[in-house]
Amino acid sequence: ISGSPGSAGVVQADRGINNVGLAVSAERPALLVLSDHFNPAIRATVNGQPTPIRRVNHLLIGVPVPEGKSEVRLAFVPPKAGIRAVQAGLALCFAAAFSLLKPPMRAHREEKP
């Protein structure tokens, strides 16, 4: 945690896939800086309340935290438009593959009397 100037407290992290939970103990209101790439699709909550993230040093993520103990959660939430495009592409692939899986045609034999 950084504030003005110097360290402002202690952080314990619990990382998951596309999310991180942080137990923060701040001596004063501070800016929690994470050394991860800033992405506007990242959502943050502090003590269950949505909190805007800030770009720090053009690359890192900053989350404002209040004085005292806080629970900070960050999660990457991809835009729905990208997910819908992937779903549509997969549906087309499955449809094309299904249309190619026709049962083999049987040869007709003419019976001689």
Tab-separated table of C-alpha atoms in Angstrom:
chain	number	residue	atom	x	y	z
A	1	ILE	CA	0.000	0.000	0.000
A	2	SER	CA	1.290	3.436	-0.767
A	3	GLY	CA	0.058	6.771	0.419
A	4	SER	CA	1.736	10.099	0.772
A	5	PRO	CA	4.692	9.298	1.155
A	6	GLY	CA	5.820	5.774	2.094
A	7	SER	CA	4.098	2.581	3.085
A	8	ALA	CA	0.658	2.884	4.692
A	9	GLY	CA	-0.085	-0.676	5.829
A	10	VAL	CA	-0.078	-4.417	5.194
A	11	VAL	CA	-1.706	-6.579	2.496
A	12	GLN	CA	-2.367	-10.326	2.270
A	13	ALA	CA	-3.358	-11.705	-1.141
A	14	ASP	CA	-5.449	-14.679	-2.253
A	15	ARG	CA	-5.186	-15.148	-6.038
A	16	GLY	CA	-7.593	-17.096	-8.225
A	17	ILE	CA	-8.244	-17.358	-11.941
A	18	ASN	CA	-9.143	-13.873	-13.224
A	19	ASN	CA	-9.611	-12.565	-9.667
A	20	VAL	CA	-7.739	-11.648	-6.519
A	21	GLY	CA	-8.875	-11.054	-2.957
A	22	LEU	CA	-6.850	-8.822	-0.653
A	23	ALA	CA	-7.020	-8.310	3.098
A	24	VAL	CA	-5.792	-4.755	3.643
A	25	SER	CA	-4.865	-3.080	6.897
A	26	ALA	CA	-4.177	0.620	6.216
A	27	GLU	CA	-2.883	3.114	8.774
A	28	ARG	CA	-4.469	5.954	6.756
A	29	PRO	CA	-6.496	6.339	3.528
A	30	ALA	CA	-4.215	5.083	0.770
A	31	LEU	CA	-3.903	3.915	-2.798
A	32	LEU	CA	-3.396	0.154	-3.093
A	33	VAL	CA	-1.089	-0.407	-6.087
A	34	LEU	CA	-1.033	-3.806	-7.779
A	35	SER	CA	1.781	-4.707	-10.138
A	36	ASP	CA	-0.560	-6.035	-12.781
A	37	HIS	CA	-1.450	-4.514	-16.144
A	38	PHE	CA	-4.238	-1.947	-16.071
A	39	ASN	CA	-7.308	-3.057	-17.991
A	40	PRO	CA	-10.650	-1.204	-17.984
A	41	ALA	CA	-12.425	-4.590	-17.826
A	42	ILE	CA	-11.132	-5.106	-14.268
A	43	ARG	CA	-13.792	-4.484	-11.615
A	44	ALA	CA	-12.943	-3.706	-7.985
A	45	THR	CA	-14.898	-3.737	-4.739
A	46	VAL	CA	-13.776	-2.461	-1.348
A	47	ASN	CA	-15.767	-3.933	1.542
A	48	GLY	CA	-18.409	-5.083	-0.958
A	49	GLN	CA	-18.896	-1.642	-2.545
A	50	PRO	CA	-17.940	-1.080	-6.211
A	51	THR	CA	-14.843	1.114	-6.431
A	52	PRO	CA	-13.267	2.629	-9.563
A	53	ILE	CA	-9.754	1.507	-10.387
A	54	ARG	CA	-7.063	3.990	-11.356
A	55	ARG	CA	-4.174	3.775	-13.777
A	56	VAL	CA	-0.855	4.161	-11.925
A	57	ASN	CA	2.431	4.908	-13.751
A	58	HIS	CA	0.630	4.354	-17.102
A	59	LEU	CA	0.617	0.582	-16.548
A	60	LEU	CA	-0.355	-0.558	-13.056
A	61	ILE	CA	-3.660	-0.800	-11.174
A	62	GLY	CA	-4.524	1.482	-8.254
A	63	VAL	CA	-7.460	1.041	-5.866
A	64	PRO	CA	-8.265	3.662	-3.210
A	65	VAL	CA	-8.732	2.098	0.259
A	66	PRO	CA	-9.933	3.695	3.505
A	67	GLU	CA	-8.131	3.715	6.824
A	68	GLY	CA	-8.417	0.486	8.829
A	69	LYS	CA	-9.133	-3.082	7.728
A	70	SER	CA	-10.725	-3.646	4.332
A	71	GLU	CA	-11.461	-6.503	1.984
A	72	VAL	CA	-10.569	-5.670	-1.614
A	73	ARG	CA	-11.650	-7.893	-4.509
A	74	LEU	CA	-10.582	-7.436	-8.116
A	75	ALA	CA	-11.984	-9.460	-10.988
A	76	PHE	CA	-11.426	-9.410	-14.734
A	77	VAL	CA	-14.835	-9.262	-16.443
A	78	PRO	CA	-14.411	-9.610	-20.215
A	79	PRO	CA	-16.729	-7.555	-22.427
A	80	LYS	CA	-19.865	-9.451	-23.450
A	81	ALA	CA	-19.439	-8.552	-27.134
A	82	GLY	CA	-16.266	-10.651	-27.307
A	83	ILE	CA	-17.953	-13.606	-25.637
A	84	ARG	CA	-20.927	-13.405	-28.014
A	85	ALA	CA	-18.583	-13.376	-31.037
A	86	VAL	CA	-16.795	-16.500	-29.780
A	87	GLN	CA	-20.121	-18.235	-29.117
A	88	ALA	CA	-21.369	-17.384	-32.622
A	89	GLY	CA	-18.134	-18.661	-34.177
A	90	LEU	CA	-18.337	-21.938	-32.245
A	91	ALA	CA	-21.977	-22.382	-33.277
A	92	LEU	CA	-21.004	-21.954	-36.947
A	93	CYS	CA	-18.164	-24.464	-36.584
A	94	PHE	CA	-20.479	-27.050	-35.000
A	95	ALA	CA	-23.095	-26.486	-37.712
A	96	ALA	CA	-20.489	-26.928	-40.461
A	97	ALA	CA	-19.067	-30.066	-38.842
A	98	PHE	CA	-22.557	-31.527	-38.382
A	99	SER	CA	-23.449	-30.908	-42.030
A	100	LEU	CA	-20.308	-32.816	-43.115
A	101	LEU	CA	-21.234	-35.869	-41.034
A	102	LYS	CA	-23.887	-37.252	-43.386
A	103	PRO	CA	-24.414	-40.998	-43.296
A	104	PRO	CA	-22.626	-42.797	-46.135
A	105	MET	CA	-24.734	-43.427	-49.208
A	106	ARG	CA	-25.504	-47.040	-49.953
A	107	ALA	CA	-24.891	-48.341	-53.432
A	108	HIS	CA	-28.058	-49.636	-55.040
A	109	ARG	CA	-27.694	-53.062	-56.572
A	110	GLU	CA	-30.039	-54.110	-59.204
A	111	GLU	CA	-31.217	-57.632	-58.739
A	112	LYS	CA	-31.282	-59.789	-61.866
A	113	PRO	CA	-34.376	-61.954	-62.342
